[in-house]
mmCIF file of C-alpha atoms and ligand atoms in Angstrom:
data_model
loop_
_atom_site.group_PDB
_atom_site.id
_atom_site.type_symbol
_atom_site.label_atom_id
_atom_site.label_comp_id
_atom_site.label_asym_id
_atom_site.label_seq_id
_atom_site.Cartn_x
_atom_site.Cartn_y
_atom_site.Cartn_z
ATOM 1 C CA UNK A 114 107.055 111.147 91.760
ATOM 2 C CA UNK A 115 103.360 111.735 92.746
ATOM 3 C CA UNK A 116 101.256 108.299 92.338
ATOM 4 C CA UNK A 117 99.175 110.944 89.457
ATOM 5 C CA UNK A 118 101.791 111.400 87.311
ATOM 6 C CA UNK A 119 102.793 107.166 86.656
ATOM 7 C CA UNK A 120 98.220 106.073 86.372
ATOM 8 C CA UNK A 121 98.206 108.822 84.205
ATOM 9 C CA UNK A 122 101.432 107.804 82.449
ATOM 10 C CA UNK A 123 100.228 104.138 82.882
ATOM 11 C CA UNK A 124 96.950 106.115 81.115
ATOM 12 C CA UNK A 125 98.452 107.718 78.235
ATOM 13 C CA UNK A 126 100.897 104.016 77.435
ATOM 14 C CA UNK A 127 97.505 101.780 76.929
ATOM 15 C CA UNK A 128 95.449 105.496 74.810
ATOM 16 C CA UNK A 129 98.410 105.674 72.904
ATOM 17 C CA UNK A 130 100.016 102.550 72.022
ATOM 18 C CA UNK A 131 97.108 100.278 72.597
ATOM 19 C CA UNK A 132 96.393 97.083 75.789
ATOM 20 C CA UNK A 133 99.343 94.928 75.139
ATOM 21 C CA UNK A 134 102.089 97.221 75.085
ATOM 22 C CA UNK A 135 100.488 98.222 78.573
ATOM 23 C CA UNK A 136 101.473 94.533 79.254
ATOM 24 C CA UNK A 137 104.541 94.000 78.342
ATOM 25 C CA UNK A 138 105.417 97.369 80.083
ATOM 26 C CA UNK A 139 104.524 96.190 83.080
ATOM 27 C CA UNK A 140 106.146 92.063 81.949
ATOM 28 C CA UNK A 141 109.469 94.999 80.925
ATOM 29 C CA UNK A 142 109.858 96.977 84.704
ATOM 30 C CA UNK A 143 108.608 94.151 86.091
ATOM 31 C CA UNK A 144 105.028 95.615 87.959
ATOM 32 C CA UNK A 145 103.663 92.804 88.741
ATOM 33 C CA UNK A 146 99.250 92.312 88.825
ATOM 34 C CA UNK A 147 97.805 93.840 91.768
ATOM 35 C CA UNK A 148 100.811 96.320 91.585
ATOM 36 C CA UNK A 149 98.826 99.396 89.548
ATOM 37 C CA UNK A 150 100.613 102.699 90.239
ATOM 38 C CA UNK A 151 97.610 104.728 92.538
ATOM 39 C CA UNK A 152 97.533 108.748 92.931
ATOM 40 C CA UNK A 153 97.335 108.281 96.393
ATOM 41 C CA UNK A 154 101.276 107.499 96.481
ATOM 42 C CA UNK A 155 104.444 108.622 95.837
ATOM 43 C CA UNK A 156 107.157 106.453 93.763
ATOM 44 C CA UNK A 157 110.760 106.899 93.393
ATOM 45 C CA UNK A 158 111.715 108.795 90.466
ATOM 46 C CA UNK A 159 114.170 106.537 89.292
ATOM 47 C CA UNK A 160 110.686 103.807 88.471
ATOM 48 C CA UNK A 161 109.753 106.629 86.171
ATOM 49 C CA UNK A 162 112.913 107.033 84.747
ATOM 50 C CA UNK A 163 113.407 103.644 83.816
ATOM 51 C CA UNK A 164 109.472 103.217 83.126
ATOM 52 C CA UNK A 165 110.410 105.881 80.277
ATOM 53 C CA UNK A 166 113.499 103.785 79.062
ATOM 54 C CA UNK A 167 111.347 100.446 78.768
ATOM 55 C CA UNK A 168 108.188 102.694 77.221
ATOM 56 C CA UNK A 169 111.313 103.668 74.521
ATOM 57 C CA UNK A 170 112.640 100.625 73.327
ATOM 58 C CA UNK A 171 109.018 98.348 73.076
ATOM 59 C CA UNK A 172 107.281 101.527 71.015
ATOM 60 C CA UNK A 173 110.984 102.720 69.174
ATOM 61 C CA UNK A 174 109.756 106.381 69.951
ATOM 62 C CA UNK A 175 112.758 108.498 71.728
ATOM 63 C CA UNK A 176 112.007 108.842 75.672
ATOM 64 C CA UNK A 177 111.857 113.048 74.806
ATOM 65 C CA UNK A 178 109.561 111.607 71.812
ATOM 66 C CA UNK A 179 107.553 110.058 74.414
ATOM 67 C CA UNK A 180 107.761 111.968 77.655
ATOM 68 C CA UNK A 181 106.549 115.023 74.948
ATOM 69 C CA UNK A 182 103.564 113.579 74.223
ATOM 70 C CA UNK A 183 102.787 112.697 78.296
ATOM 71 C CA UNK A 184 102.989 115.822 78.924
ATOM 72 C CA UNK A 185 100.285 117.475 76.256
ATOM 73 C CA UNK A 186 98.987 114.112 76.854
ATOM 74 C CA UNK A 187 98.947 114.615 80.993
ATOM 75 C CA UNK A 188 96.744 118.517 80.803
ATOM 76 C CA UNK A 189 93.586 116.977 78.050
ATOM 77 C CA UNK A 190 93.284 113.731 79.909
ATOM 78 C CA UNK A 191 90.184 113.243 81.929
ATOM 79 C CA UNK A 192 91.703 112.802 84.861
ATOM 80 C CA UNK A 193 93.260 114.927 85.602
ATOM 81 C CA UNK A 194 89.909 117.641 84.840
ATOM 82 C CA UNK A 195 88.503 115.489 87.252
ATOM 83 C CA UNK A 196 90.760 115.103 90.342
ATOM 84 C CA UNK A 197 92.676 118.466 89.451
ATOM 85 C CA UNK A 198 89.473 120.796 89.080
ATOM 86 C CA UNK A 199 90.182 122.722 92.409
ATOM 87 C CA UNK A 200 93.417 123.495 90.707
ATOM 88 C CA UNK A 201 91.757 124.070 86.821
ATOM 89 C CA UNK A 202 87.922 124.591 87.334
ATOM 90 C CA UNK A 203 88.869 128.499 88.006
ATOM 91 C CA UNK A 204 91.159 129.108 85.340
ATOM 92 C CA UNK A 205 90.137 130.595 82.197
ATOM 93 C CA UNK A 206 93.405 130.565 79.943
ATOM 94 C CA UNK A 207 96.814 128.677 79.011
ATOM 95 C CA UNK A 208 98.803 131.691 80.339
ATOM 96 C CA UNK A 209 96.858 131.792 83.961
ATOM 97 C CA UNK A 210 97.421 128.046 84.510
ATOM 98 C CA UNK A 211 100.843 129.208 83.717
ATOM 99 C CA UNK A 212 101.191 131.645 85.979
ATOM 100 C CA UNK A 213 99.505 129.359 88.778
ATOM 101 C CA UNK A 214 101.189 126.388 88.836
ATOM 102 C CA UNK A 215 104.388 127.890 90.673
ATOM 103 C CA UNK A 216 103.076 127.875 93.935
ATOM 104 C CA UNK A 217 100.400 125.008 92.796
ATOM 105 C CA UNK A 218 103.382 122.785 92.478
ATOM 106 C CA UNK A 219 104.803 124.198 95.632
ATOM 107 C CA UNK A 220 100.992 123.464 97.858
ATOM 108 C CA UNK A 221 101.868 119.772 96.726
ATOM 109 C CA UNK A 222 105.268 119.356 98.573
ATOM 110 C CA UNK A 223 103.477 120.513 101.485
ATOM 111 C CA UNK A 224 100.788 118.266 101.308
ATOM 112 C CA UNK A 225 104.217 115.434 100.906
ATOM 113 C CA UNK A 226 107.150 116.044 101.802
ATOM 114 C CA UNK A 227 107.901 112.764 99.453
ATOM 115 C CA UNK A 228 107.217 114.715 96.782
ATOM 116 C CA UNK A 229 109.900 117.464 94.946
ATOM 117 C CA UNK A 230 107.390 119.539 92.478
ATOM 118 C CA UNK A 231 109.447 121.731 89.686
ATOM 119 C CA UNK A 232 110.620 125.375 90.201
ATOM 120 C CA UNK A 233 108.471 127.882 88.040
ATOM 121 C CA UNK A 234 110.439 131.412 87.225
ATOM 122 C CA UNK A 235 108.109 133.803 85.242
ATOM 123 C CA UNK A 236 109.231 136.958 83.643
ATOM 124 C CA UNK A 237 106.442 139.972 81.697
ATOM 125 C CA UNK A 238 107.786 139.675 78.326
ATOM 126 C CA UNK A 239 107.580 143.175 76.635
ATOM 127 C CA UNK A 240 104.423 144.163 74.564
ATOM 128 C CA UNK A 241 103.397 141.514 74.613
ATOM 129 C CA UNK A 242 100.098 140.490 76.570
ATOM 130 C CA UNK A 243 99.922 136.635 75.495
ATOM 131 C CA UNK A 244 103.412 136.273 75.819
ATOM 132 C CA UNK A 245 105.498 135.286 79.177
ATOM 133 C CA UNK A 246 109.146 133.854 80.277
ATOM 134 C CA UNK A 247 108.968 131.233 82.060
ATOM 135 C CA UNK A 248 112.705 129.006 83.984
ATOM 136 C CA UNK A 249 112.326 125.816 84.335
ATOM 137 C CA UNK A 250 114.623 124.038 87.336
ATOM 138 C CA UNK A 251 114.024 119.960 88.371
ATOM 139 C CA UNK A 252 117.194 117.870 88.948
ATOM 140 C CA UNK A 253 114.578 115.360 87.270
ATOM 141 C CA UNK A 254 114.989 118.093 84.054
ATOM 142 C CA UNK A 255 111.686 117.364 82.247
ATOM 143 C CA UNK A 256 112.143 119.561 79.602
ATOM 144 C CA UNK A 257 110.327 117.924 76.850
ATOM 145 C CA UNK A 258 107.271 117.355 79.360
ATOM 146 C CA UNK A 259 106.470 120.455 80.277
ATOM 147 C CA UNK A 260 106.951 121.776 75.934
ATOM 148 C CA UNK A 261 104.127 118.765 75.746
ATOM 149 C CA UNK A 262 102.138 120.391 79.220
ATOM 150 C CA UNK A 263 102.180 123.688 77.933
ATOM 151 C CA UNK A 264 101.455 122.809 74.629
ATOM 152 C CA UNK A 265 98.562 120.615 76.022
ATOM 153 C CA UNK A 266 97.190 123.604 78.334
ATOM 154 C CA UNK A 267 96.572 125.714 75.091
ATOM 155 C CA UNK A 268 95.129 123.147 74.124
ATOM 156 C CA UNK A 269 92.224 122.971 76.960
ATOM 157 C CA UNK A 270 91.234 126.595 76.453
ATOM 158 C CA UNK A 271 90.942 126.801 72.369
ATOM 159 C CA UNK A 272 94.674 128.050 72.125
ATOM 160 C CA UNK A 273 97.454 128.090 70.747
ATOM 161 C CA UNK A 274 100.806 128.113 71.677
ATOM 162 C CA UNK A 275 104.295 128.703 70.459
ATOM 163 C CA UNK A 276 107.152 127.261 72.855
ATOM 164 C CA UNK A 277 111.208 128.310 72.303
ATOM 165 C CA UNK A 278 113.656 126.406 74.512
ATOM 166 C CA UNK A 279 116.323 128.748 75.134
ATOM 167 C CA UNK A 280 118.843 127.608 77.648
ATOM 168 C CA UNK A 281 118.491 123.464 78.231
ATOM 169 C CA UNK A 282 119.205 122.041 82.063
ATOM 170 C CA UNK A 283 120.254 119.266 79.758
ATOM 171 C CA UNK A 284 123.228 121.153 78.299
ATOM 172 C CA UNK A 285 125.001 122.324 81.330
ATOM 173 C CA UNK A 286 122.422 125.286 81.761
ATOM 174 C CA UNK A 287 120.993 126.475 85.406
ATOM 175 C CA UNK A 288 117.467 126.055 84.585
ATOM 176 C CA UNK A 289 115.582 125.817 81.328
ATOM 177 C CA UNK A 290 114.667 128.992 80.322
ATOM 178 C CA UNK A 291 111.356 129.321 77.072
ATOM 179 C CA UNK A 292 109.839 132.457 75.332
ATOM 180 C CA UNK A 293 106.151 131.774 74.949
ATOM 181 C CA UNK A 294 103.369 133.026 73.351
ATOM 182 C CA UNK A 295 99.758 132.032 73.341
ATOM 183 C CA UNK A 296 97.368 132.730 71.079
ATOM 184 C CA UNK A 297 93.736 132.763 70.449
ATOM 185 C CA UNK A 298 92.322 130.801 66.947
ATOM 186 C CA UNK A 299 89.779 134.216 66.123
ATOM 187 C CA UNK A 300 87.062 132.331 64.600
ATOM 188 C CA UNK A 301 85.132 130.838 67.755
ATOM 189 C CA UNK A 302 85.216 127.247 66.938
ATOM 190 C CA UNK A 303 85.278 126.171 70.578
ATOM 191 C CA UNK A 304 83.867 127.381 74.050
ATOM 192 C CA UNK A 305 85.764 127.034 76.897
ATOM 193 C CA UNK A 306 87.595 124.210 77.197
ATOM 194 C CA UNK A 307 87.740 125.330 80.871
ATOM 195 C CA UNK A 308 85.925 122.287 82.793
ATOM 196 C CA UNK A 309 87.274 119.906 81.247
ATOM 197 C CA UNK A 310 88.574 120.596 77.789
ATOM 198 C CA UNK A 311 87.218 120.158 74.492
ATOM 199 C CA UNK A 312 83.795 121.554 72.026
ATOM 200 C CA UNK A 313 81.076 122.783 74.507
ATOM 201 C CA UNK A 314 77.941 123.892 73.564
ATOM 202 C CA UNK A 315 76.299 126.640 75.848
ATOM 203 C CA UNK A 316 74.016 124.987 77.582
ATOM 204 C CA UNK A 317 76.937 122.150 78.528
ATOM 205 C CA UNK A 318 79.116 124.586 79.764
ATOM 206 C CA UNK A 319 76.099 126.230 82.551
ATOM 207 C CA UNK A 320 75.148 122.887 83.661
ATOM 208 C CA UNK A 321 79.261 122.073 83.873
ATOM 209 C CA UNK A 322 79.762 125.321 85.881
ATOM 210 C CA UNK A 323 76.670 124.461 87.597
ATOM 211 C CA UNK A 324 77.819 121.326 89.296
ATOM 212 C CA UNK A 325 81.240 122.480 89.793
ATOM 213 C CA UNK A 326 79.874 125.650 92.063
ATOM 214 C CA UNK A 327 78.075 122.625 93.717
ATOM 215 C CA UNK A 328 81.226 120.228 93.780
ATOM 216 C CA UNK A 329 83.002 123.093 95.569
ATOM 217 C CA UNK A 330 80.948 124.284 98.493
ATOM 218 C CA UNK A 331 81.400 120.366 99.278
ATOM 219 C CA UNK A 332 85.412 120.259 98.713
ATOM 220 C CA UNK A 333 85.303 124.243 100.639
ATOM 221 C CA UNK A 334 82.703 122.418 103.681
ATOM 222 C CA UNK A 335 84.942 119.189 103.795
ATOM 223 C CA UNK A 336 88.222 121.017 104.119
ATOM 224 C CA UNK A 337 86.313 123.394 107.019
ATOM 225 C CA UNK A 338 85.731 120.490 108.867
ATOM 226 C CA UNK A 339 89.558 118.884 108.287
ATOM 227 C CA UNK A 340 91.343 119.569 111.750
ATOM 228 C CA UNK A 341 95.598 120.320 111.105
ATOM 229 C CA UNK A 342 97.124 117.176 112.441
ATOM 230 C CA UNK A 343 96.359 114.156 113.398
ATOM 231 C CA UNK A 344 93.609 113.119 110.890
ATOM 232 C CA UNK A 345 90.350 112.264 110.641
ATOM 233 C CA UNK A 346 88.874 108.973 108.455
ATOM 234 C CA UNK A 347 86.540 109.332 106.237
ATOM 235 C CA UNK A 348 83.569 107.948 107.752
ATOM 236 C CA UNK A 349 84.559 110.668 110.557
ATOM 237 C CA UNK A 350 84.570 114.014 108.048
ATOM 238 C CA UNK A 351 81.640 112.560 106.673
ATOM 239 C CA UNK A 352 80.030 112.737 110.874
ATOM 240 C CA UNK A 353 81.453 116.523 111.314
ATOM 241 C CA UNK A 354 80.291 117.044 107.945
ATOM 242 C CA UNK A 355 76.576 116.955 108.643
ATOM 243 C CA UNK A 356 77.030 117.842 112.009
ATOM 244 C CA UNK A 357 78.357 121.185 111.126
ATOM 245 C CA UNK A 358 76.189 121.255 107.399
ATOM 246 C CA UNK A 359 73.149 120.600 108.409
ATOM 247 C CA UNK A 360 71.625 120.828 104.346
ATOM 248 C CA UNK A 361 74.671 119.195 103.143
ATOM 249 C CA UNK A 362 72.488 116.186 101.543
ATOM 250 C CA UNK A 363 75.847 114.798 99.286
ATOM 251 C CA UNK A 364 77.922 114.364 103.173
ATOM 252 C CA UNK A 365 75.116 111.443 102.975
ATOM 253 C CA UNK A 366 77.465 110.123 100.195
ATOM 254 C CA UNK A 367 81.106 108.678 100.574
ATOM 255 C CA UNK A 368 82.057 108.972 97.467
ATOM 256 C CA UNK A 369 80.903 112.257 96.552
ATOM 257 C CA UNK A 370 82.874 113.216 100.012
ATOM 258 C CA UNK A 371 85.766 111.260 99.289
ATOM 259 C CA UNK A 372 86.231 113.208 95.586
ATOM 260 C CA UNK A 373 85.956 116.100 97.498
ATOM 261 C CA UNK A 374 89.060 115.360 100.034
ATOM 262 C CA UNK A 375 90.416 114.062 96.637
ATOM 263 C CA UNK A 376 89.806 116.565 94.991
ATOM 264 C CA UNK A 377 91.652 119.140 97.910
ATOM 265 C CA UNK A 378 94.400 116.316 98.291
ATOM 266 C CA UNK A 379 95.328 116.589 93.999
ATOM 267 C CA UNK A 380 95.117 120.734 95.009
ATOM 268 C CA UNK A 381 97.828 120.079 97.671
ATOM 269 C CA UNK A 382 95.648 121.577 100.501
ATOM 270 C CA UNK A 383 95.054 118.265 102.169
ATOM 271 C CA UNK A 384 97.481 115.770 103.666
ATOM 272 C CA UNK A 385 96.255 111.614 104.464
ATOM 273 C CA UNK A 386 98.350 108.839 105.562
ATOM 274 C CA UNK A 387 97.993 106.750 102.484
ATOM 275 C CA UNK A 388 101.646 106.463 102.000
ATOM 276 C CA UNK A 389 101.878 105.265 105.537
ATOM 277 C CA UNK A 390 103.094 101.275 106.304
ATOM 278 C CA UNK A 391 99.381 99.232 106.825
ATOM 279 C CA UNK A 392 96.960 101.966 104.600
ATOM 280 C CA UNK A 393 93.835 100.796 103.268
ATOM 281 C CA UNK A 394 91.150 103.378 102.635
ATOM 282 C CA UNK A 395 89.123 102.139 105.668
ATOM 283 C CA UNK A 396 91.113 103.474 108.658
ATOM 284 C CA UNK A 397 92.952 105.893 105.704
ATOM 285 C CA UNK A 398 92.962 109.763 107.677
ATOM 286 C CA UNK A 399 92.770 113.114 106.027
ATOM 287 C CA UNK A 400 94.172 117.097 107.949
ATOM 288 C CA UNK A 401 94.617 120.406 106.199
ATOM 289 C CA UNK A 402 98.388 120.159 105.238
ATOM 290 C CA UNK A 403 100.268 123.671 106.031
ATOM 291 C CA UNK A 404 99.677 126.255 103.375
ATOM 292 C CA UNK A 405 102.845 127.071 101.356
ATOM 293 C CA UNK A 406 101.680 131.386 101.823
ATOM 294 C CA UNK A 407 101.383 130.842 104.841
ATOM 295 C CA UNK A 408 97.979 131.369 105.545
ATOM 296 C CA UNK A 409 95.828 129.423 108.663
ATOM 297 C CA UNK A 410 93.414 128.217 106.547
ATOM 298 C CA UNK A 411 91.376 129.891 103.226
ATOM 299 C CA UNK A 412 88.144 130.256 104.664
HETATM 300 C C1 HEM B 566 99.860 124.486 82.975
HETATM 301 C C2 HEM B 566 100.000 123.453 83.500
HETATM 302 C C3 HEM B 566 101.719 122.898 84.318
HETATM 303 C C4 HEM B 566 102.697 122.527 83.394
HETATM 304 C C5 HEM B 566 103.251 123.473 82.999
HETATM 305 C C6 HEM B 566 102.714 121.803 84.472
HETATM 306 C C7 HEM B 566 104.270 121.112 84.748
HETATM 307 C C8 HEM B 566 104.999 119.661 85.728
HETATM 308 C C9 HEM B 566 105.987 119.578 84.594
HETATM 309 C C10 HEM B 566 107.310 119.548 83.503
HETATM 310 C C11 HEM B 566 106.188 118.262 86.099
HETATM 311 C C12 HEM B 566 107.685 116.943 86.237
HETATM 312 C C13 HEM B 566 108.263 116.803 87.199
HETATM 313 C C14 HEM B 566 109.810 117.412 87.594
HETATM 314 O O1 HEM B 566 109.865 118.681 86.048
HETATM 315 O O2 HEM B 566 110.159 117.364 88.206
HETATM 316 C C15 HEM B 566 105.139 118.403 86.584
HETATM 317 C C16 HEM B 566 105.174 117.011 88.033
HETATM 318 C C17 HEM B 566 103.376 117.303 88.386
HETATM 319 N N1 HEM B 566 102.363 118.277 87.999
HETATM 320 FE FE1 HEM B 566 102.092 119.439 86.549
HETATM 321 N N2 HEM B 566 102.210 120.908 85.469
HETATM 322 C C18 HEM B 566 100.881 121.262 85.125
HETATM 323 C C19 HEM B 566 99.907 121.321 85.806
HETATM 324 C C20 HEM B 566 99.611 120.750 86.462
HETATM 325 C C21 HEM B 566 98.005 119.842 87.272
HETATM 326 C C22 HEM B 566 97.030 120.870 86.681
HETATM 327 C C23 HEM B 566 97.923 119.127 88.205
HETATM 328 C C24 HEM B 566 96.935 118.754 88.592
HETATM 329 C C25 HEM B 566 96.939 117.814 89.738
HETATM 330 C C26 HEM B 566 99.524 118.923 87.965
HETATM 331 C C27 HEM B 566 100.095 118.180 88.963
HETATM 332 C C28 HEM B 566 101.622 117.482 88.947
HETATM 333 C C29 HEM B 566 102.114 116.582 90.342
HETATM 334 C C30 HEM B 566 101.552 115.920 91.259
HETATM 335 C C31 HEM B 566 103.372 116.081 89.806
HETATM 336 C C32 HEM B 566 104.189 114.810 90.325
HETATM 337 C C33 HEM B 566 105.131 116.005 90.825
HETATM 338 C C34 HEM B 566 105.938 115.522 91.859
HETATM 339 O O3 HEM B 566 105.803 114.330 91.792
HETATM 340 O O4 HEM B 566 107.224 116.186 92.219
HETATM 341 N N3 HEM B 566 100.468 119.644 87.423
HETATM 342 N N4 HEM B 566 104.247 119.547 86.187
#
């Protein structure tokens, strides 16, 4: 399972139960100092399931309660808004986000073959433009996490979601199926949460979208200069950016270029050598991942 899940899981435990609990949790799962999870790595599914079991014992909450809460937290926390900006920022409703997630999760596996993301299928709900039937298939059977993520997506856009699980893999069904209805409250008490969730003033929304446009221009430029195989280091990527896009001021700042690479990585568009033995940030290589839709390049 992708490191982003492990990092946000520990963030959730800390914010929900406090740092003492997190320390007990790390002790319980044998996670030493310096072994905290990284978003750039992939870890075993067993580690996550053992972690949920340990957290359940320590917090006296059922595993499903924790997974549900965590799914909601996943969609609303700032790290996801930042790292998954490439996936999130051009989408303006929970239903559209859910519809985009099948391809988006599939693409993640093209960036890293150790990632085995969930499979989603969709069907329209007759006479219900805001409704949707969803099927979910994953060997991990994390349907409470999925329900939390759908509710969190709705909250992200100032909406509400009603989610009914109709069949469940845990009860022997081949897939979980859901009937989902999204509702937007009639009073416009919230502005769009598309760029990070939460309440935003119109001036803030305008500022956020300008900022995102600049970030996206940089990410598009980075994608354009990356090779399709072998990969280049961060400093070589910077050199290529400067040589190709002469007026791109951001190219001079490694941290900002790295942020753009990370956004592309979390959309599954860029692969890296982060999981190879001896990995270090300075020598880590990046290249374009194959595209799930078969296209050669987006630009
Ligand atoms: C409507 C929105 C979303 C839903 C319903 C959803 C659902 C899920 C579920 C249920 C899983 C658990 C894996 C499993 O069941 O096997 C998962 C994994 C994951 N999701 Fe999402 N997700 C959503 C949005 C996102 C976004 C915006 C990102 C941003 C990058 C993301 C990144 C991931 C990653 C990296 C994994 C781990 C994949 C793996 O290692 O197998 N998801 N998602």
